[in-house]
Short mmCIF file of C-alpha atoms and ligand atoms in Angstrom, two decimals:
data_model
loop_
_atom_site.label_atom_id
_atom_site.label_comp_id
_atom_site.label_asym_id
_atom_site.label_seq_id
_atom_site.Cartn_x
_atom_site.Cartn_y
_atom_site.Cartn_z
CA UNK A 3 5.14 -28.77 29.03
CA UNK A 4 7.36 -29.91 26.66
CA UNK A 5 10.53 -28.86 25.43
CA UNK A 6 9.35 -27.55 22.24
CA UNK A 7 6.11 -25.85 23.44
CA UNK A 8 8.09 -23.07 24.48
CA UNK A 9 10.66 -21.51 21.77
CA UNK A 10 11.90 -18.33 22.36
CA UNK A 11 11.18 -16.65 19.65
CA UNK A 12 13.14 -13.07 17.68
CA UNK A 13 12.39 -9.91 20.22
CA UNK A 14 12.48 -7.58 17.00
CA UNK A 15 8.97 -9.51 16.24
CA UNK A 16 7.13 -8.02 19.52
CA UNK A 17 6.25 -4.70 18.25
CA UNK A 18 5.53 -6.55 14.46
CA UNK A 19 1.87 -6.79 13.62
CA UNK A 20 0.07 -6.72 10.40
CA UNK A 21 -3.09 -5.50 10.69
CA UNK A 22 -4.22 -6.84 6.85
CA UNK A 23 -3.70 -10.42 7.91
CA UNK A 24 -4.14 -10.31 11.54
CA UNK A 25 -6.19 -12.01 14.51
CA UNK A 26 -9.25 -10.48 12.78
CA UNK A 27 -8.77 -12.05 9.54
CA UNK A 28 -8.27 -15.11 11.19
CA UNK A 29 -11.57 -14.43 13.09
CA UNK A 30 -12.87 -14.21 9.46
CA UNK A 31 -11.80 -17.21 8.35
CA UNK A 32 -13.02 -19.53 11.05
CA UNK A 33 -16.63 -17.91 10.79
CA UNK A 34 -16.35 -18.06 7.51
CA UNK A 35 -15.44 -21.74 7.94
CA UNK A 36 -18.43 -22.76 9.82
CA UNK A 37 -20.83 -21.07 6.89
CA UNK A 38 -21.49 -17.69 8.14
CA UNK A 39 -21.78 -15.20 5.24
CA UNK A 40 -18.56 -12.69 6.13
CA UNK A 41 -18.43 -9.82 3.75
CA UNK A 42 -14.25 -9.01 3.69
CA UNK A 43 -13.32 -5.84 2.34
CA UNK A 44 -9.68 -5.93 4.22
CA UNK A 45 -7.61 -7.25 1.37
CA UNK A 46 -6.73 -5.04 -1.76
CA UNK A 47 -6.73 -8.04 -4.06
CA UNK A 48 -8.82 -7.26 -7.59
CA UNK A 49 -8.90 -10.64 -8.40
CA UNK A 50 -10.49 -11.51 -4.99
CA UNK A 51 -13.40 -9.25 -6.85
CA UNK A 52 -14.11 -10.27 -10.09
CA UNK A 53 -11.54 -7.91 -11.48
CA UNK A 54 -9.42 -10.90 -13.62
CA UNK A 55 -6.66 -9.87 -15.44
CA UNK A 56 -5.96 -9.34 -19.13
CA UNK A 57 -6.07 -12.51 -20.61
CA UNK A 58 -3.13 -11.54 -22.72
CA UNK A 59 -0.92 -11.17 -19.45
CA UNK A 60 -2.03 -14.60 -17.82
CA UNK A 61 -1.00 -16.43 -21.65
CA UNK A 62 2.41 -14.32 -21.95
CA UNK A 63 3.10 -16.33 -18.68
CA UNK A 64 1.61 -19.58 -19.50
CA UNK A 65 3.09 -19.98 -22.99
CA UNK A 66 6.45 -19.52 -21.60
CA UNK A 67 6.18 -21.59 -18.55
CA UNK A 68 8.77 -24.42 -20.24
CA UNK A 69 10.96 -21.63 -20.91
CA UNK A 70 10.55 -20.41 -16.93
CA UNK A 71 11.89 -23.33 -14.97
CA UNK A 72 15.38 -22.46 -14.32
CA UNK A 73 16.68 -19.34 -11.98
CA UNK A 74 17.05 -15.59 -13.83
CA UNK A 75 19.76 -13.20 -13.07
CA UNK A 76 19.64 -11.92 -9.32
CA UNK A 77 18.26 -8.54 -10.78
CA UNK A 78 15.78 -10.34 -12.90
CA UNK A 79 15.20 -10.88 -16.45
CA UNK A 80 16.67 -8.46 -18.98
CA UNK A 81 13.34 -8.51 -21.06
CA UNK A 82 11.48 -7.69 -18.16
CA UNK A 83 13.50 -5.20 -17.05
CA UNK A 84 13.89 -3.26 -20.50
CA UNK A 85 10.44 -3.02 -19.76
CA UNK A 86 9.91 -1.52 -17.05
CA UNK A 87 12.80 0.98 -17.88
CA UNK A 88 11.42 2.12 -20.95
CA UNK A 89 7.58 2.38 -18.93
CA UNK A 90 9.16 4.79 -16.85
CA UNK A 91 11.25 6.66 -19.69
CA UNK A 92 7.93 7.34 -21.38
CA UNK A 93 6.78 8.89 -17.79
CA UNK A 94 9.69 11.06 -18.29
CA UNK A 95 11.97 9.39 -16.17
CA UNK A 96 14.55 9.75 -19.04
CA UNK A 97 17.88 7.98 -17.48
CA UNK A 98 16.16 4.95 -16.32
CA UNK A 99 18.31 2.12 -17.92
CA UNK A 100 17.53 -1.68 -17.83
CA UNK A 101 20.81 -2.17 -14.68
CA UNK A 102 18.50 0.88 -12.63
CA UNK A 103 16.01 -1.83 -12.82
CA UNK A 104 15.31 -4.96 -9.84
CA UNK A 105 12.87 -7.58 -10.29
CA UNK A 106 11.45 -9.24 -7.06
CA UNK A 107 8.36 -11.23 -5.91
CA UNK A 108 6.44 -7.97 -5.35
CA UNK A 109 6.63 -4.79 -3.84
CA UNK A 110 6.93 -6.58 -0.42
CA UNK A 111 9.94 -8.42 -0.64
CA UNK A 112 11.84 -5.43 -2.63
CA UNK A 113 10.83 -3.23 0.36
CA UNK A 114 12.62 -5.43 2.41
CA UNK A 115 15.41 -5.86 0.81
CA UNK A 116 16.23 -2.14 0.08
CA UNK A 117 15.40 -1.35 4.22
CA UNK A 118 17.85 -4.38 4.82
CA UNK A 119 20.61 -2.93 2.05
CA UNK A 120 20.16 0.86 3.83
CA UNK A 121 19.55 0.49 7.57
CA UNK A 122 21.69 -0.04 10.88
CA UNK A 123 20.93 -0.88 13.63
CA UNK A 124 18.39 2.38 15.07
CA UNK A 125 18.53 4.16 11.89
CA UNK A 126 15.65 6.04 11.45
CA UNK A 127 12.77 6.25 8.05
CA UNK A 128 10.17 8.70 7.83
CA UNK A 129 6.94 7.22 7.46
CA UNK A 130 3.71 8.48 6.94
CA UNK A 131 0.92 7.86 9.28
CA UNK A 132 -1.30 6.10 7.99
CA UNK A 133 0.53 3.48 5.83
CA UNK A 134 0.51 0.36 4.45
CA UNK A 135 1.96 -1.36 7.34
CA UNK A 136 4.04 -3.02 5.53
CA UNK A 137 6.60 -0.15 6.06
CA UNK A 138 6.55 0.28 9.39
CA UNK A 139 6.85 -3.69 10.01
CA UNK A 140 9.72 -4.07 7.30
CA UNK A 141 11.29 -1.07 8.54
CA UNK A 142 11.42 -2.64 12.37
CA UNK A 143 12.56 -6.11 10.95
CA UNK A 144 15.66 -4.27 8.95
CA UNK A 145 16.63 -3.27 12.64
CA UNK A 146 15.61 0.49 12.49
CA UNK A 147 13.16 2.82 13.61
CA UNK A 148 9.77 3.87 11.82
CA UNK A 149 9.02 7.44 12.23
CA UNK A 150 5.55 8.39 11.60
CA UNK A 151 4.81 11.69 9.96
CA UNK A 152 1.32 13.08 9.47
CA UNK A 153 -0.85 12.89 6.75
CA UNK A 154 -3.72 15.86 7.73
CA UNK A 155 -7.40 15.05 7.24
CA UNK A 156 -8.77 18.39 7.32
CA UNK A 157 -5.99 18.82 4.00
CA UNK A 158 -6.78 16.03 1.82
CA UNK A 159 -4.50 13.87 3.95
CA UNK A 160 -1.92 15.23 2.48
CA UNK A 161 1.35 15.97 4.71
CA UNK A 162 3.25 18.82 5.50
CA UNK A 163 6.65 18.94 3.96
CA UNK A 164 7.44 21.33 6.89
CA UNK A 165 6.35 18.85 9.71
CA UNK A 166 8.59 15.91 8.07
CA UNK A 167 11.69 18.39 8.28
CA UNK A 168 10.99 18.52 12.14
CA UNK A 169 11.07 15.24 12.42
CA UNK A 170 14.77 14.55 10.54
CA UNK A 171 17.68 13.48 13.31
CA UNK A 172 20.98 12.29 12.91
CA UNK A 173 19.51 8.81 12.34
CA UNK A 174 17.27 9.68 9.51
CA UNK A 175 18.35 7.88 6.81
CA UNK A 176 15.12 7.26 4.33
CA UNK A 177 11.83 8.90 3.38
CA UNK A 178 8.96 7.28 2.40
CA UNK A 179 6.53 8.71 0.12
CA UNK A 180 3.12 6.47 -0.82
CA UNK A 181 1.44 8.34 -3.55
CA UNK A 182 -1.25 7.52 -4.56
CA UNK A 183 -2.38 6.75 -1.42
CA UNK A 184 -3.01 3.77 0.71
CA UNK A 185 -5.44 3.87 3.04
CA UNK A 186 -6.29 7.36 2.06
CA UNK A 187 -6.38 7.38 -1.66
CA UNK A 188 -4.90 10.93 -1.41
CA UNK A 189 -2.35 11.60 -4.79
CA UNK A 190 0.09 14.21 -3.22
CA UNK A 191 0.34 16.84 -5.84
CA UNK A 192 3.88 17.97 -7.12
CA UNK A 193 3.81 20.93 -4.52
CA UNK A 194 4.08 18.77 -1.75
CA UNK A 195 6.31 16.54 -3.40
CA UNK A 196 9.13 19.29 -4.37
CA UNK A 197 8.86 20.31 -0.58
CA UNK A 198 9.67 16.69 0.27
CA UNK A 199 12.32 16.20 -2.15
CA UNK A 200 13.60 19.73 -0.62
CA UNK A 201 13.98 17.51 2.58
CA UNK A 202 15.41 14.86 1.31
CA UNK A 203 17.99 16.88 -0.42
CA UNK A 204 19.00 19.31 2.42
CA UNK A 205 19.68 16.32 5.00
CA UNK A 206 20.67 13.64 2.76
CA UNK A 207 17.98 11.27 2.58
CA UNK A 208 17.38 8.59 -0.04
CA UNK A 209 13.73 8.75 -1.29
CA UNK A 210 11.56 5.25 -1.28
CA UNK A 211 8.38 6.34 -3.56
CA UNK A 212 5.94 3.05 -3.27
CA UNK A 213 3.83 3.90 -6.51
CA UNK A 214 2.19 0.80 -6.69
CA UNK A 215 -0.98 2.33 -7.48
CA UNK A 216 0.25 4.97 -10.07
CA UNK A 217 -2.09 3.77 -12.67
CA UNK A 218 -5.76 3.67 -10.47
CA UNK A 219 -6.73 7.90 -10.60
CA UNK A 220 -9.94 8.85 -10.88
CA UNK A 221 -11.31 12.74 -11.92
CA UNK A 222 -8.74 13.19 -14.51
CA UNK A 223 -6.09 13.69 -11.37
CA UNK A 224 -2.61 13.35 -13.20
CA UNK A 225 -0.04 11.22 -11.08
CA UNK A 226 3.36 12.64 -10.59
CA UNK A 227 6.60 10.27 -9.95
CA UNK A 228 8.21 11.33 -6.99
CA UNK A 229 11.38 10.85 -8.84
CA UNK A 230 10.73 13.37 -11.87
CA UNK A 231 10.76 15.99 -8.80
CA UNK A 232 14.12 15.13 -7.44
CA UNK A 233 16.71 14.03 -9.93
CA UNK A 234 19.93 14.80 -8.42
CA UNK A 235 18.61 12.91 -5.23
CA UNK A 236 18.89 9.40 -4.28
CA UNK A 237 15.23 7.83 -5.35
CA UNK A 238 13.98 4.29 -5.32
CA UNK A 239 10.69 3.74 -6.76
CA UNK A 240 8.61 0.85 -6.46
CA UNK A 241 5.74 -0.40 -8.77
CA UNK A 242 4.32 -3.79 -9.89
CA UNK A 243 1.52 -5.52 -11.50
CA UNK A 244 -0.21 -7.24 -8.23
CA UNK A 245 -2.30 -3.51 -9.20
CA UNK A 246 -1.83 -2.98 -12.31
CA UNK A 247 -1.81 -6.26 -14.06
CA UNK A 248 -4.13 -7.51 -11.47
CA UNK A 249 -2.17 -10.23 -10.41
CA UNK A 250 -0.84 -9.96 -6.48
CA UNK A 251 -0.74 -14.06 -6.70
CA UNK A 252 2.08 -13.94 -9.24
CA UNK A 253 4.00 -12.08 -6.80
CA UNK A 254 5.87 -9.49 -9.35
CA UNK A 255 7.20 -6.47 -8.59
CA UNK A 256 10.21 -4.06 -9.39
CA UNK A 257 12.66 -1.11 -7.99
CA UNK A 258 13.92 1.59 -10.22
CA UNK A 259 16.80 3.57 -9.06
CA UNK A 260 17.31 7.16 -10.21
CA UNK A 261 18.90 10.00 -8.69
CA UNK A 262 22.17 7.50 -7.36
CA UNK A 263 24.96 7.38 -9.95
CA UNK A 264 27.19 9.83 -7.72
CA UNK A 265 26.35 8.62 -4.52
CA UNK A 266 24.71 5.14 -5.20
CA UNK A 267 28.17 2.47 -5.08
CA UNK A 268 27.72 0.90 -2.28
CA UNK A 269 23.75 0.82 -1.38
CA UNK A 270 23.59 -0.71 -5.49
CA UNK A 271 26.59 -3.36 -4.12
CA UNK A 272 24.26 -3.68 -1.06
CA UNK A 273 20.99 -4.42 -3.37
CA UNK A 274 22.98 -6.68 -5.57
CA UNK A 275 24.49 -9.05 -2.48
CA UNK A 276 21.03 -8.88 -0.96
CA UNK A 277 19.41 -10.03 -4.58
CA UNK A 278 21.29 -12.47 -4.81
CA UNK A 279 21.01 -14.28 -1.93
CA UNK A 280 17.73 -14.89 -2.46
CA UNK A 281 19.34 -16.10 -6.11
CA UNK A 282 15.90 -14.91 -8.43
CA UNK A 283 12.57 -13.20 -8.16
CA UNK A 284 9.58 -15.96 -9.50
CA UNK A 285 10.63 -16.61 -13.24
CA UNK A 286 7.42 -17.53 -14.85
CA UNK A 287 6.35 -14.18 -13.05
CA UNK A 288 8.66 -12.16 -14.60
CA UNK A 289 6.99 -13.28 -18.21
CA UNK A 290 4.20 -11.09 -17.37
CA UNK A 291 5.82 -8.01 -17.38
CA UNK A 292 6.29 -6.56 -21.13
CA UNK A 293 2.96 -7.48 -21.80
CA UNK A 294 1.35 -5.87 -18.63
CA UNK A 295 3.30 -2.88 -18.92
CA UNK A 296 2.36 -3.20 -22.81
CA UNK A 297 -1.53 -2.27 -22.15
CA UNK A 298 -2.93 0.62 -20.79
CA UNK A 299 -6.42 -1.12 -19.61
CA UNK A 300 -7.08 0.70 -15.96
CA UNK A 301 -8.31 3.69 -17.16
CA UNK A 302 -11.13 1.60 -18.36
CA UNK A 303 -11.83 1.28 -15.15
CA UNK A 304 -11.26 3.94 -13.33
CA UNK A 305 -12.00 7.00 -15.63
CA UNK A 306 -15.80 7.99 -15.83
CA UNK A 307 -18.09 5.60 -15.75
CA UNK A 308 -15.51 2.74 -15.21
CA UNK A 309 -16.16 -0.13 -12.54
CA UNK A 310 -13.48 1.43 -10.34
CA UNK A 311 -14.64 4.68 -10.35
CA UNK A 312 -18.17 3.76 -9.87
CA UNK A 313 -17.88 1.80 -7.09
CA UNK A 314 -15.33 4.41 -5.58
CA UNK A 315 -18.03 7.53 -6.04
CA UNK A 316 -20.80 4.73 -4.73
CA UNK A 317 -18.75 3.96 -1.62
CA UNK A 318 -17.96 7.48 -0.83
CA UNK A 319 -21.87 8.12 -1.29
CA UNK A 320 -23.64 5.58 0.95
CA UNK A 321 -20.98 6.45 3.72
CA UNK A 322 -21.43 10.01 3.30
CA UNK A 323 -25.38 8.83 3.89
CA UNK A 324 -24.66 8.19 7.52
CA UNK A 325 -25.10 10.57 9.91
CA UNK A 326 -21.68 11.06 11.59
CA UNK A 327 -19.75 9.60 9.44
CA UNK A 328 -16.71 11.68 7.43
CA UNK A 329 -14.82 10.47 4.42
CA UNK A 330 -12.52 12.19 2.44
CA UNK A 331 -13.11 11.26 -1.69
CA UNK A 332 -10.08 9.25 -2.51
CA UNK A 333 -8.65 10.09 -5.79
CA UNK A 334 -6.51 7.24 -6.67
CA UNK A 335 -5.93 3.76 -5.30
CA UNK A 336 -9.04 1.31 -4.13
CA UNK A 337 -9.39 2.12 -0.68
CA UNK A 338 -11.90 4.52 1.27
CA UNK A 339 -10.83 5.17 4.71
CA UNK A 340 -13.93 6.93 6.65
CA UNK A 341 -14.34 8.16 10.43
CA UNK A 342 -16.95 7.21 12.69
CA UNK A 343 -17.82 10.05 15.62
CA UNK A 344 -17.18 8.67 18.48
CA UNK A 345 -19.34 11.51 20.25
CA UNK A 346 -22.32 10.19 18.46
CA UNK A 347 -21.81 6.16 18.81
CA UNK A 348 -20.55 4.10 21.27
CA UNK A 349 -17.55 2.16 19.13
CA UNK A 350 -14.67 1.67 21.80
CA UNK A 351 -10.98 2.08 19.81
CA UNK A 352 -10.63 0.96 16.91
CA UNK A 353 -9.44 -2.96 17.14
CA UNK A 354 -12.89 -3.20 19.22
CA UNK A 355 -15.24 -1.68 16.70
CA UNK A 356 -13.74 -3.72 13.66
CA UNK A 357 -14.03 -6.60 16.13
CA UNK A 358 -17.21 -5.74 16.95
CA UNK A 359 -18.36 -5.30 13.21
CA UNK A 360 -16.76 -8.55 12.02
CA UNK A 361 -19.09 -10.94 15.24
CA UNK A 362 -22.10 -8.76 15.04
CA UNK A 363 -22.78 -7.67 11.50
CA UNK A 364 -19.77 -10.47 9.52
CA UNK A 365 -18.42 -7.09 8.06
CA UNK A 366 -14.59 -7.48 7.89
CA UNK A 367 -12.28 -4.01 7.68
CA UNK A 368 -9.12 -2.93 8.92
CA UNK A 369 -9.04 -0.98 12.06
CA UNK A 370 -7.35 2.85 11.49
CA UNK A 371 -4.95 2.25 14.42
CA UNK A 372 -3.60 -0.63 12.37
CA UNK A 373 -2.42 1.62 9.90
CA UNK A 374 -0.16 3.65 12.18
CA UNK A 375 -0.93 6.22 14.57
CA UNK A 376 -3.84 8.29 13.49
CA UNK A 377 -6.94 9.65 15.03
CA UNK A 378 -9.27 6.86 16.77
CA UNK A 379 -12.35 6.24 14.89
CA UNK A 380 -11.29 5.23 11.32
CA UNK A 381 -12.10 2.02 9.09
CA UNK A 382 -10.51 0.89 5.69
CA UNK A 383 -12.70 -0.15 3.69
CA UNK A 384 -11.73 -1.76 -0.23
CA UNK A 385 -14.01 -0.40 -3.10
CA UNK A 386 -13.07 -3.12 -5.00
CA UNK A 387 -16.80 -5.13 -4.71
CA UNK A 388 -19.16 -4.87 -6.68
CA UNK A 389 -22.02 -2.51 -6.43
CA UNK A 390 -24.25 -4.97 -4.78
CA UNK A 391 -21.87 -6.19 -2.41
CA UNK A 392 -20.46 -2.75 -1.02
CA UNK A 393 -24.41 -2.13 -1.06
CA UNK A 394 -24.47 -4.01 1.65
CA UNK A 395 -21.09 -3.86 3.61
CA UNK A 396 -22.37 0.28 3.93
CA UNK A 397 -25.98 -1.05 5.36
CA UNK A 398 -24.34 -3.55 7.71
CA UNK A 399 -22.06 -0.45 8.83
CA UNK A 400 -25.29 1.91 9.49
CA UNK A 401 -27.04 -0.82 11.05
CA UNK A 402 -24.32 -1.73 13.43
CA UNK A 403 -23.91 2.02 14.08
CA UNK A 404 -27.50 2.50 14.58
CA UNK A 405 -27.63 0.46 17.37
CA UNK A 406 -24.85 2.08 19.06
CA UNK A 407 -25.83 5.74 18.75
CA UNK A 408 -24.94 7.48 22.35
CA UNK A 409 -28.55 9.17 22.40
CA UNK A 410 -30.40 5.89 23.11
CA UNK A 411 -28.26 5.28 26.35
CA UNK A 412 -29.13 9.06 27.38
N1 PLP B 521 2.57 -1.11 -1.34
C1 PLP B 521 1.30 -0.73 -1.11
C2 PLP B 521 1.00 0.72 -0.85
C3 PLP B 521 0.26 -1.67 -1.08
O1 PLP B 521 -0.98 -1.29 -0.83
C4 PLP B 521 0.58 -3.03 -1.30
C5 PLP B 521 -0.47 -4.08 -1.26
O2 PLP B 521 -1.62 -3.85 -0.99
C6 PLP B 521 1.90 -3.38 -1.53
C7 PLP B 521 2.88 -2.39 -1.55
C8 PLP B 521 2.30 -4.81 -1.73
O3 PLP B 521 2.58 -5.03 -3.06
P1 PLP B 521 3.09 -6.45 -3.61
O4 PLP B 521 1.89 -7.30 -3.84
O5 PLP B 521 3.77 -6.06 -4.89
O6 PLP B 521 4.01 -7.02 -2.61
#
């Protein structure tokens, strides 16, 4: 063995794993490699689907490349980031300013960078289970502690304002809110939400609200900014186009503080050290952003009879078709996340049926358990495809399950 065949390696990366990108999806990719036919539905990425952008966004970026090749202000362009602030003005967000604004290469890196600006070392962030794991890895590489609360099933996965309050410490610094929902698709109504900001406010929490999917609700469901039901407390909210504009390759995203002019000093001189280490989000990127935000064109597709809504309502349908098999109707987002009865089939956990799917039927999901810790027996699936291709993922799913119903071993 040589020297180098053995580097030690960061010990805050043992308990990291992503399940989006994981040893699955590498599984994928070599079978897809040597010409077998995978069907992926793991990755939330419209333009993986045919879903292209506005053409109008993609130019606003293209004519201005020349214009794009130097670095931007730390916090990102002003033009971009009058924007946004006047996007979420008109959502009745009325004090957002242009400085309450951050531009960064997506939602992803400003995560990071806000868990890095607010965390010590153990400090604890209330997280719901399931997430994106995205949170719950960004959290543990900021040096603090995820801790999960529950979204419920059996009430429209949303959570209990009441069981996140039981789960506060001394250590609790942050609490995360992802609405609408992924996996679930669940958009927490303003209920819930003013009995989490109630939390938030009583043990002096800042508020992260990822609303990166704010504009995809179906059935007329209206979507309600975390921050419009908590004001006077500390709020970041994070939204970008790699939804909306339907470009996650562009790597765009933004923060919008409310809620923090009393108490905000030293987290904003926190944000603004952190920014500017990492001295610009993508300029040419950034060009995007007045014109996205300029065009309303997702309810297109996702009110009735629009692609996203279709192929959301045909999902939930041909899953609902087999026996055993529970999913809740997601109202916003792209993502149906259905349970298998383990009573009735033979699956193992849930790394081992998503394996098992992926070798024996080339039908790639993301396993429940790696989206925190909820009950075994859960799949996330993208309803991005078209119909003809979720057609099939569904089949492949009854088929495989089919063959492992528990009645033919009795
Ligand atoms: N937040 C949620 C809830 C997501 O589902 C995703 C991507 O799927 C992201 C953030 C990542 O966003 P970005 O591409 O802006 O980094």
């Amino acid at each position: 063995m040589t020297a180098h065949s053995n580097i030690r390696t960061s010990r805050r990366l043992s308990s990291i794993s992503y399940s989006l990108r994981g040893p699955l999806a590498a599984e994928a990719e070599r079978m897809r490699a040597s010409g077998e036919r995978v069907l992926a539905l793991n990755l939330g990425d419209p333009a993986a689907h045919g879903l292209a952008p506005a053409p109008e966004v993609v130019r606003a970026v293209g004519e201005q490349l020349d214009r794009s090749c130097g670095y931007s202000t730390a916090q990102g362009l002003p033009v971009a980031r009058e924007a946004v602030a006047r996007h979420y003005r008109a959502k009745g967000l009325t004090t957002v300013r242009p400085c309450d604004v951050y531009l960064g290469n997506g939602v992803s890196e400003l995560a990071a960078l806000t868990l890095h600006a607010l965390l010590d070392p153990r400090d604890q962030v209330l997280v719901p289970a399931p997430d994106y794991p995205m949170w719950t890895a960004s959290t543990v590489l900021a040096g603090g502690e995820p801790v999960h609360y529950r979204c419920d099933e059996a009430s429209a996965w949303y959570p209990d304002p009441a069981d996140i309050a039981r789960r506060v410490t001394d250590r609790t610094r942050a609490l995360l809110v992802i609405s609408p929902n992924n996996p679930t698709g669940a958009v927490w109504p303003p209920e819930i939400l003013d009995g989490i900001a109630d939390v938030a406010r009583r043990h002096r929490l800042v508020l992260l609200a990822d609303e990166i999917y704010a504009d995809f609700l179906y059935d007329n469901v209206p979507h309600t900014p975390m921050a419009s039901r908590a004001p006077d407390v500390p709020c970041v909210t994070f939204g970008g186009l790699s939804k909306r504009g339907r470009i996650p390759g562009y790597r765009v995203g933004w923060l919008v503080l409310t809620g923090c002019r009393d108490r905000g000093g030293d987290f904003i001189a926190a944000l603004d050290t952190l920014g500017s280490l990492r001295l610009c989000p993508n300029v040419p990127a950034q060009r995007a952003v007045e014109t996205a935000l300029g065009i309303a064109d997702t309810t297109r597709l996702t009110g009735p009879g629009g692609e996203l809504s279709e192929r959301r309502d045909l999902a939930c349908r041909l899953l609902g078709d087999i026996p055993g098999v529970r999913v809740v109707k997601p109202r916003g987002a792209f993502y149906v996340f259905p349970r298998v009865d383990r009573e009735r089939y033979r699956v193992g956990d849930d790394e081992c049926l998503a394996g098992d799917l992926l070798h024996e039927e080339r039908l790639f999901v993301v396993p429940g358990s790696g989206l925190g810790p909820v009950p075994p027996g859960h799949l996330r699936m993208v309803t991005l495809p078209p119909a003809e291709i979720l057609t099939e993922a569904v089949t492949r799913l009854s088929r495989f399950l089919d063959r492992r119903r528990t009645s033919r071993r009795l």
